Coordinates of C-alpha atoms and ligand atoms in Angstrom, one line a residue:
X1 CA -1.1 0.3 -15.3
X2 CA -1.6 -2.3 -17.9
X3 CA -2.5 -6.0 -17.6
X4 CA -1.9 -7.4 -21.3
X5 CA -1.8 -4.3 -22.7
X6 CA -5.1 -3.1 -21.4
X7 CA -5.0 -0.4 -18.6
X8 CA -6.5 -0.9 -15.2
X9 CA -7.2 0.7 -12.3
X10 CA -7.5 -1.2 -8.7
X11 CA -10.7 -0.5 -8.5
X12 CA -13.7 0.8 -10.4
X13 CA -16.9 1.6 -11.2
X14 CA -19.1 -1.1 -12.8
X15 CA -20.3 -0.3 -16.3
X16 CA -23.6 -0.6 -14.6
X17 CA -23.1 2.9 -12.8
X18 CA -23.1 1.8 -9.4
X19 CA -21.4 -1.5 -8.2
X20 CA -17.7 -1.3 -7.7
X21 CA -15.0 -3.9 -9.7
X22 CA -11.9 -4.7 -8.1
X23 CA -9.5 -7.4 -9.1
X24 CA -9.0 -10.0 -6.3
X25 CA -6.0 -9.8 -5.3
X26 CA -6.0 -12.9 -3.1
X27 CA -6.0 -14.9 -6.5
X28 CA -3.3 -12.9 -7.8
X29 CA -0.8 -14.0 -9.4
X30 CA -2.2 -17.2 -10.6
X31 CA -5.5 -16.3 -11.6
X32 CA -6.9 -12.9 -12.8
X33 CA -10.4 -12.3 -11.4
X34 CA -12.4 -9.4 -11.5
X35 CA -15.3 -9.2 -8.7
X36 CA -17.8 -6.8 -8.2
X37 CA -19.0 -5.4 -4.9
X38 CA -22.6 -4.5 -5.1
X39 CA -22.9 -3.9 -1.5
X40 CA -21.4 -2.0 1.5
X41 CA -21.4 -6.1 3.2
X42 CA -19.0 -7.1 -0.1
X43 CA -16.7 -3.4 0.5
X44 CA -16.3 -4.8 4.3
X45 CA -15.3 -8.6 3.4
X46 CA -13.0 -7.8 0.3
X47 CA -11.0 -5.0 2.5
X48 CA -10.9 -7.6 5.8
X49 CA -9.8 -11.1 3.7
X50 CA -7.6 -8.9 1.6
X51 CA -9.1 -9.2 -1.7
X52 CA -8.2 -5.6 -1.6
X53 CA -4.9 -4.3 0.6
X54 CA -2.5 -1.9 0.4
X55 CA -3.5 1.5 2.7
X56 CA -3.9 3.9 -0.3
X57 CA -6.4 0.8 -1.7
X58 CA -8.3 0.2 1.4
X59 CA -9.6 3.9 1.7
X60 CA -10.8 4.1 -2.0
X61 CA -12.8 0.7 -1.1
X62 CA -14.3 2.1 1.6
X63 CA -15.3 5.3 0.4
X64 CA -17.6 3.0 -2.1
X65 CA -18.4 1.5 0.3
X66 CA -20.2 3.7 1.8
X67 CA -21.8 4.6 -1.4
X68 CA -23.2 1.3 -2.1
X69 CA -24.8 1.7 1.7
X70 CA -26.4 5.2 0.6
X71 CA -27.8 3.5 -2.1
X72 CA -29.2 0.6 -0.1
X73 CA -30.4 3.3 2.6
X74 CA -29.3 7.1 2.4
X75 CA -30.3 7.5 5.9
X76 CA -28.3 9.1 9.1
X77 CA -28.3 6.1 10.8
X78 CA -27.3 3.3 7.5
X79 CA -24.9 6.7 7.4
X80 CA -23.5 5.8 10.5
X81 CA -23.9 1.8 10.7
X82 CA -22.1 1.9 7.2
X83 CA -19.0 4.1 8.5
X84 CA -18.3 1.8 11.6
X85 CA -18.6 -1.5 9.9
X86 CA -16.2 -0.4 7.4
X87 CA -13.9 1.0 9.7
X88 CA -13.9 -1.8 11.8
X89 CA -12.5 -4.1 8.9
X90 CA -8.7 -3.4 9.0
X91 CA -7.2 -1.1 12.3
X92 CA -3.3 -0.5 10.9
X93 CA -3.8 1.6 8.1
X94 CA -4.5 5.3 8.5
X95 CA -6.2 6.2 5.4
X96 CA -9.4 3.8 6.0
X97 CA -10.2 6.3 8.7
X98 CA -9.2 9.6 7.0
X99 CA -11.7 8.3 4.0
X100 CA -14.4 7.6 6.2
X101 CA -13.5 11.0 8.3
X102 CA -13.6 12.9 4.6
X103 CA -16.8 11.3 3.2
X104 CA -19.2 10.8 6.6
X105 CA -19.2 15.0 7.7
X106 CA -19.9 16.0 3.9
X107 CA -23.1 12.8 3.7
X108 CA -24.4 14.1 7.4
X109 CA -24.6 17.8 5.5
X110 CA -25.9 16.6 2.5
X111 CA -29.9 15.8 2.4
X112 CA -30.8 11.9 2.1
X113 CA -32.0 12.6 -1.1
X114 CA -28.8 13.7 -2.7
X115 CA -26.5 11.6 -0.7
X116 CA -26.1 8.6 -3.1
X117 CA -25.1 11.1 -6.0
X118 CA -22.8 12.9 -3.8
X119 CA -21.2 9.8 -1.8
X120 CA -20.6 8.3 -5.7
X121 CA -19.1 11.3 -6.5
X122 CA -16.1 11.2 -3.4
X123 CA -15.5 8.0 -3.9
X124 CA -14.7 8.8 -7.7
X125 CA -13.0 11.9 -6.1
X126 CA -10.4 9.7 -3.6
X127 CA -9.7 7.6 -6.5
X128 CA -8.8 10.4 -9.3
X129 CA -6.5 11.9 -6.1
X130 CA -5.3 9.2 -5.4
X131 CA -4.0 8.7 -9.0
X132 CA -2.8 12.0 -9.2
X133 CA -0.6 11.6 -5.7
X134 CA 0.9 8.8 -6.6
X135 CA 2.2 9.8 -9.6
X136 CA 4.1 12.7 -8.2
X137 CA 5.4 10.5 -5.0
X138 CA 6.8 8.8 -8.1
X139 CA 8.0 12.0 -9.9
X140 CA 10.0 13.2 -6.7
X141 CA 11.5 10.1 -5.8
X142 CA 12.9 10.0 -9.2
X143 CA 15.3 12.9 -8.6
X144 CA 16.7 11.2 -5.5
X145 CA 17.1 7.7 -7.7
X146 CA 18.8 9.4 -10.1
X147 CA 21.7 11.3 -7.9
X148 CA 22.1 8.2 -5.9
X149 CA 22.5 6.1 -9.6
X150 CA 24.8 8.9 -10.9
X151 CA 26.9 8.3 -8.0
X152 CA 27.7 4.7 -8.7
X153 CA 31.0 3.9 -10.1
X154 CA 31.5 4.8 -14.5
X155 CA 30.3 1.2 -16.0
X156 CA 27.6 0.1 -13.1
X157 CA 25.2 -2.5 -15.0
X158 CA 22.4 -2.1 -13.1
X159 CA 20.9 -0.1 -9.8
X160 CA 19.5 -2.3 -7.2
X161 CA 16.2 -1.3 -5.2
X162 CA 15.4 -3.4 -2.4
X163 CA 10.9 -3.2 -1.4
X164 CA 9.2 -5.1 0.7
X165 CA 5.5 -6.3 0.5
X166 CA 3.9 -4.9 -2.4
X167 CA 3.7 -0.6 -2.5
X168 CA 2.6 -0.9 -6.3
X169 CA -0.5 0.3 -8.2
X170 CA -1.9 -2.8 -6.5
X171 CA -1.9 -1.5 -3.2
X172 CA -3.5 1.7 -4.4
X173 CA -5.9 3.5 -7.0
X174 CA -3.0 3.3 -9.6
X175 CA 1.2 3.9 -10.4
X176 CA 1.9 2.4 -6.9
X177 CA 3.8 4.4 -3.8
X178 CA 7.6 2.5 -3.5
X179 CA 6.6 1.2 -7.1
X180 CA 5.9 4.4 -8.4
X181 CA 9.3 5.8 -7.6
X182 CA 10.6 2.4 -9.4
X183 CA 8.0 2.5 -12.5
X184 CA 9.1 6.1 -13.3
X185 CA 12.9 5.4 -12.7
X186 CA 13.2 2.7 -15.2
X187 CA 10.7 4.5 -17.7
X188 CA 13.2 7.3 -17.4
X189 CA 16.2 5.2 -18.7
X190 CA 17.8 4.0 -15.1
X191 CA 18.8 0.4 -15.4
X192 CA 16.7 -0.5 -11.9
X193 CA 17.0 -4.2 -10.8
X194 CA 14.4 -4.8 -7.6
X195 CA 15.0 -7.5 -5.1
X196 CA 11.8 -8.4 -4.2
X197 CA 11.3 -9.9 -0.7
X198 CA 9.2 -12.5 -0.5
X199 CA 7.1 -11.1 2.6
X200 CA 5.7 -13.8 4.6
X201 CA 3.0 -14.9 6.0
X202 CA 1.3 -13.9 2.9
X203 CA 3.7 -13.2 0.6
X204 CA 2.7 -10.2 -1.0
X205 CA 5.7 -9.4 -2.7
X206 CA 6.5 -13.1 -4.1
X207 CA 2.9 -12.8 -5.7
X208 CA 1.6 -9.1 -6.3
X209 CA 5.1 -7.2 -6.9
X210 CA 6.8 -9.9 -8.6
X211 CA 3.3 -10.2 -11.1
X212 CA 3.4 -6.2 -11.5
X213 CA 7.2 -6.2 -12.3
X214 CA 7.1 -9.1 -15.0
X215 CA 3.8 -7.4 -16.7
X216 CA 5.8 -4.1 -16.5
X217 CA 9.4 -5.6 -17.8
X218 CA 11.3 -4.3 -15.0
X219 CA 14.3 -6.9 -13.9
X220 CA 13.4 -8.4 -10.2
X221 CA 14.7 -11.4 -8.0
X222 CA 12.7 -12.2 -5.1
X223 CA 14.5 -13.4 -2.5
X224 CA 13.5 -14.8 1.2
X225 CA 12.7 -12.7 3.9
X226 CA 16.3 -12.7 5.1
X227 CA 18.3 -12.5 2.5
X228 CA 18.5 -8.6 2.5
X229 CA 20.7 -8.2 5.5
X230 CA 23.0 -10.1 3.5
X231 CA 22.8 -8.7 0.1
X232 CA 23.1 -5.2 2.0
X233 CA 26.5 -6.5 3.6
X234 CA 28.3 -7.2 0.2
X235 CA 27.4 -3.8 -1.6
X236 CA 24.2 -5.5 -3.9
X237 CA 21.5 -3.0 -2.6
X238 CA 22.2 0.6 -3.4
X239 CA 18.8 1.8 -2.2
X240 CA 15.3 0.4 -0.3
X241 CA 12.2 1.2 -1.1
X242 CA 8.7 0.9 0.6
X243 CA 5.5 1.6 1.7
X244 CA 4.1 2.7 4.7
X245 CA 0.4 2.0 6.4
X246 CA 0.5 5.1 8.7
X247 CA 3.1 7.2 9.6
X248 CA 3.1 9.5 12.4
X249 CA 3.8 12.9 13.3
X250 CA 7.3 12.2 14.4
X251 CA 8.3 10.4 11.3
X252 CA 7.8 6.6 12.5
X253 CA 6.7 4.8 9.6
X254 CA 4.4 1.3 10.2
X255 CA 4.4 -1.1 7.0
X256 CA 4.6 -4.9 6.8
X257 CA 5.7 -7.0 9.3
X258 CA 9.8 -7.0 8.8
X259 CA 10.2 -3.6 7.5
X260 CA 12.5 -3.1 10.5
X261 CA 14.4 -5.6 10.1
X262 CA 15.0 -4.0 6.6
X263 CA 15.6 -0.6 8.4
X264 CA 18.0 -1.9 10.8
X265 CA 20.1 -4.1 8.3
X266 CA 20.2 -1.0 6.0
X267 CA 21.1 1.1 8.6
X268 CA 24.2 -0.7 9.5
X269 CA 25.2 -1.1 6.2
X270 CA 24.9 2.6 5.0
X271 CA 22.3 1.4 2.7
X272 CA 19.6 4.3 1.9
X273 CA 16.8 3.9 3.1
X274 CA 13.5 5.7 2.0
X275 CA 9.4 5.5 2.3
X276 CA 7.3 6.2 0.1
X277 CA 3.6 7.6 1.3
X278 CA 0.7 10.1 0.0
X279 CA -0.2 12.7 2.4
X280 CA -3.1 10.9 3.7
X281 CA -0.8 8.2 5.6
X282 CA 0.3 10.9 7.3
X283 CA -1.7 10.8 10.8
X284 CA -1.4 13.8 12.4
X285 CA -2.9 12.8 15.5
X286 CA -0.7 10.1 16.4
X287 CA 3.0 11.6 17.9
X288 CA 5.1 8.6 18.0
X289 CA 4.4 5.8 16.0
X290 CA 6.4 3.0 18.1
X291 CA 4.2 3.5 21.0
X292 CA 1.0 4.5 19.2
X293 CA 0.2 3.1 16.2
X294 CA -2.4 0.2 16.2
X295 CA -1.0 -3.3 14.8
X296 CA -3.2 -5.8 13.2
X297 CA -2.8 -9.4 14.4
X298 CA -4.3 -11.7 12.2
X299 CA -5.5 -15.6 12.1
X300 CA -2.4 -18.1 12.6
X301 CA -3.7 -19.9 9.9
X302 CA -1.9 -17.2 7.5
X303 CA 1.8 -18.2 9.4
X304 CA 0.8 -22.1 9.6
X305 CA -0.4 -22.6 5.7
X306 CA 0.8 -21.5 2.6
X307 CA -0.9 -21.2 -0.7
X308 CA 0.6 -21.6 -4.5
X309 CA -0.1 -23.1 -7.6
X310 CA 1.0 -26.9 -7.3
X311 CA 2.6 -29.4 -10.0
X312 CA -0.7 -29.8 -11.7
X313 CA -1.1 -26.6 -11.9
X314 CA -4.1 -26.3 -9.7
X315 CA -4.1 -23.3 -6.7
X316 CA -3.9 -24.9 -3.1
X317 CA -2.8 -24.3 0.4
X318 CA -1.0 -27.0 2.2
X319 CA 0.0 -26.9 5.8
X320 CA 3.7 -26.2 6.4
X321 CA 3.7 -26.7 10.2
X322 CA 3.0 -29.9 12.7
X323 CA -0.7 -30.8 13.4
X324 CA -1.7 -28.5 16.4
X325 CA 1.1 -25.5 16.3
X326 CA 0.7 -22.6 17.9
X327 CA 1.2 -19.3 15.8
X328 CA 1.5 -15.7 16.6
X329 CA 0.5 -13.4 13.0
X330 CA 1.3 -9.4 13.9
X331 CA 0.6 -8.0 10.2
X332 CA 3.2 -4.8 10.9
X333 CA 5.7 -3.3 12.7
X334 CA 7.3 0.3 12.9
X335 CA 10.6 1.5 11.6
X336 CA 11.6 4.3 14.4
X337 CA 12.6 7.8 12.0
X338 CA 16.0 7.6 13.0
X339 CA 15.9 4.6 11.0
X340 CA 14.5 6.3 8.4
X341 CA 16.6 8.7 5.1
X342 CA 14.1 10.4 4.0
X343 CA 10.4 9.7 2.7
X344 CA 8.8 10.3 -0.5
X345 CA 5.8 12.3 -0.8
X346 CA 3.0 13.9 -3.5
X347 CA 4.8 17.6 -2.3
X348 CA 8.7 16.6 -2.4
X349 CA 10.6 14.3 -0.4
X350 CA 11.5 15.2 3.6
X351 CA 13.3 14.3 6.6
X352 CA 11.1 11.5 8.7
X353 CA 10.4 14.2 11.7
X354 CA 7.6 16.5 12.5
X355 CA 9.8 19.2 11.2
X356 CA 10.6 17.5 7.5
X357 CA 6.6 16.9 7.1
X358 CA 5.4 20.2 8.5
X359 CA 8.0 21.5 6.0
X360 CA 5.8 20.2 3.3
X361 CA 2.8 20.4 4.7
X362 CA 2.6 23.6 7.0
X363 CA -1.6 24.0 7.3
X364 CA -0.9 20.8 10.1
X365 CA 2.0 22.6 12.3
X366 CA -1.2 24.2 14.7
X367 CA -3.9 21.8 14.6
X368 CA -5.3 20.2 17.5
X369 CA -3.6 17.0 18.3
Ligands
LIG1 O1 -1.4 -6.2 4.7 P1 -1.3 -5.3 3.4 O2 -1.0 -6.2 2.2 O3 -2.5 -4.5 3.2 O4 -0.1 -4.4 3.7 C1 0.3 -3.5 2.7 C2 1.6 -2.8 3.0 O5 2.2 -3.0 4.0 C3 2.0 -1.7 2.0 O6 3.4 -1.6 2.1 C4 1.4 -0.4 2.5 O7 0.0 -0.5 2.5 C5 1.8 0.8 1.6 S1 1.3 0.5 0.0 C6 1.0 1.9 -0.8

């Protein structure tokens, strides 16, 4: 996508051929700062204080990760160190471990002295896939935007897309997963307004969606947390859209804390509702989500503070509760499939149930659980 004109990526490499460039996000959207990771220590720390985020996102960082280790020590046991460390950052989203669980086997089979070339070359490999998937998520999801807009009545000005927390090019290697259904939409002439919630504690939506909607000219509002129940009860949401961290084999899909919510309201208001996701949120291992899925709890501090650019302009966190509060941060929460229309993926778009993803990808229907 382009900042200014200028296209980006999420993450790169360095001009220097072997450090990694991300763009902060945790000074997004008031600041634009690029940082470089130059070791496996600076993959771990940007991925657990969210300078990167977003599942997609959070692999690709990894899998450098573990190439800056290999170059700081190619051996079995760096190998190893590297691996857990990493995937010890962030426990919600699925495709951390199914990076890790791609590049580690292929580095133990590899001799020490070609393992920095090779690890380099995966991580540029999860990227360019990643790229490539999310585009199509987009490209499918499109055909469902466009029957749903076609159904609205002769003279509709606009066709409203609720998301929550940010599912854009931010949150992955590039185009986005909910965003990339929205991106591709309005490129293809559909007048797409997006209410934008705001998605406390840390407001990804307010600050990273909102910032990669006005840079792309799409129309947006963000609205509060709980507006959307509302604006779904008096007809001014014909669709949501979002993200998912991992969904399991029965179709449960875990994103951002409040995503139920969303489910539910849309759900009693006949409101659409759909999740986008590449293939490797999928995880196959895990056979209901509700009861399975591992949810992140994170510092209080993130629920108790807030951070924005005050009146002189200058970025600052101030304290929105009393002295001494206790404060209770899950990160996510899972939407049940029956909650769930249908979910958006790189190979078409299914039911949420183990038949609708086995339907699009069959070479998981015998594996070992
Ligand atoms: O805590 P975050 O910001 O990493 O959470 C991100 C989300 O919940 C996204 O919706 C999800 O990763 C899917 S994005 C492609």
């Amino acid at each position: 996508m382009k900042i200014n004109g200028v296209p980006y990526r999420s993450i790169w490499l360095n001009k220097n051929a072997w450090s990694a460039d991300i763009i902060d996000q945790t000074r997004l959207p008031h600041e634009f700062v690029v940082k470089t990771l130059q070791s496996m220590q600076d993959a771990a720390e940007a991925i657990s204080t969210m300078r990167v985020r977003g599942a997609p996102l959070i692999g690709a960082t990894a899998a450098y990760g573990v190439a800056l280790a290999m170059r700081e020590d190619a051996s079995d046991s760096n190998l190893q160190l590297a691996c857990e460390t990493l995937l010890a950052t962030r426990p919600t989203a699925v495709n951390l471990r199914w990076a890790l669980a791609r590049i580690q086997p292929d580095l133990a089979e590899t001799s020490s002295g070609a393992r920095v070339e090779r690890a380099y070359a995966l991580a540029a490999e999860i990227c360019d896939e990643d790229v490539v998937i999310n585009y199509d998520i987009g490209r499918h999801a499109l055909t469902v935007i466009r029957e749903l807009w076609q159904k609205k009545p002769a003279g509709s000005e606009a066709f409203h897309i609720l998301t929550h927390c940010n599912a854009g090019w931010l949150a992955t290697v590039d185009w986005g997963t909910a965003l990339s259904a929205i991106y591709q939409a309005w490129d293809d002439g559909i007048p797409v307004h997006v209410w934008v919630d705001e998605t406390r504690p840390r407001n990804q939506g307010a600050a990273l969606t909102a910032w990669e909607l006005l840079s792309h000219g799409i129309p947006h509002d963000v609205i509060v947390d709980n507006a959307g129940g509302h604006l779904m009860q008096h007809g001014q949401v014909d669709m949501c859209i979002t993200g998912t961290d991992r969904t399991a084999r029965n179709g449960d899909v875990c994103n951002k804390i409040g995503t139920y919510l969303k489910a539910l309201a849309a759900h009693d208001n006949g409101v659409p509702f759909y999740v986008a996701l590449p293939g490797p949120t999928i995880d196959w291992q895990m056979d209901d989500g509700v009861k399975g899925i591992p949810i992140e709890r994170r510092e209080a501090l993130e629920v108790t503070h807030v951070s924005g650019k005050n009146a002189a302009g200058k970025v600052d966190s101030v304290q929105i509760t009393p002295d001494g509060v206790s404060a209770c941060n899950y990160a996510f929460d899972v939407t049940p499939a029956r909650l769930v229309t249908g979910l958006f993926t790189e190979r078409g778009v299914c039911a949420a149930s183990e038949a609708g993803l086995l339907s699009l990808y069959p070479e998981y229907g015998d594996m070992d659980k």
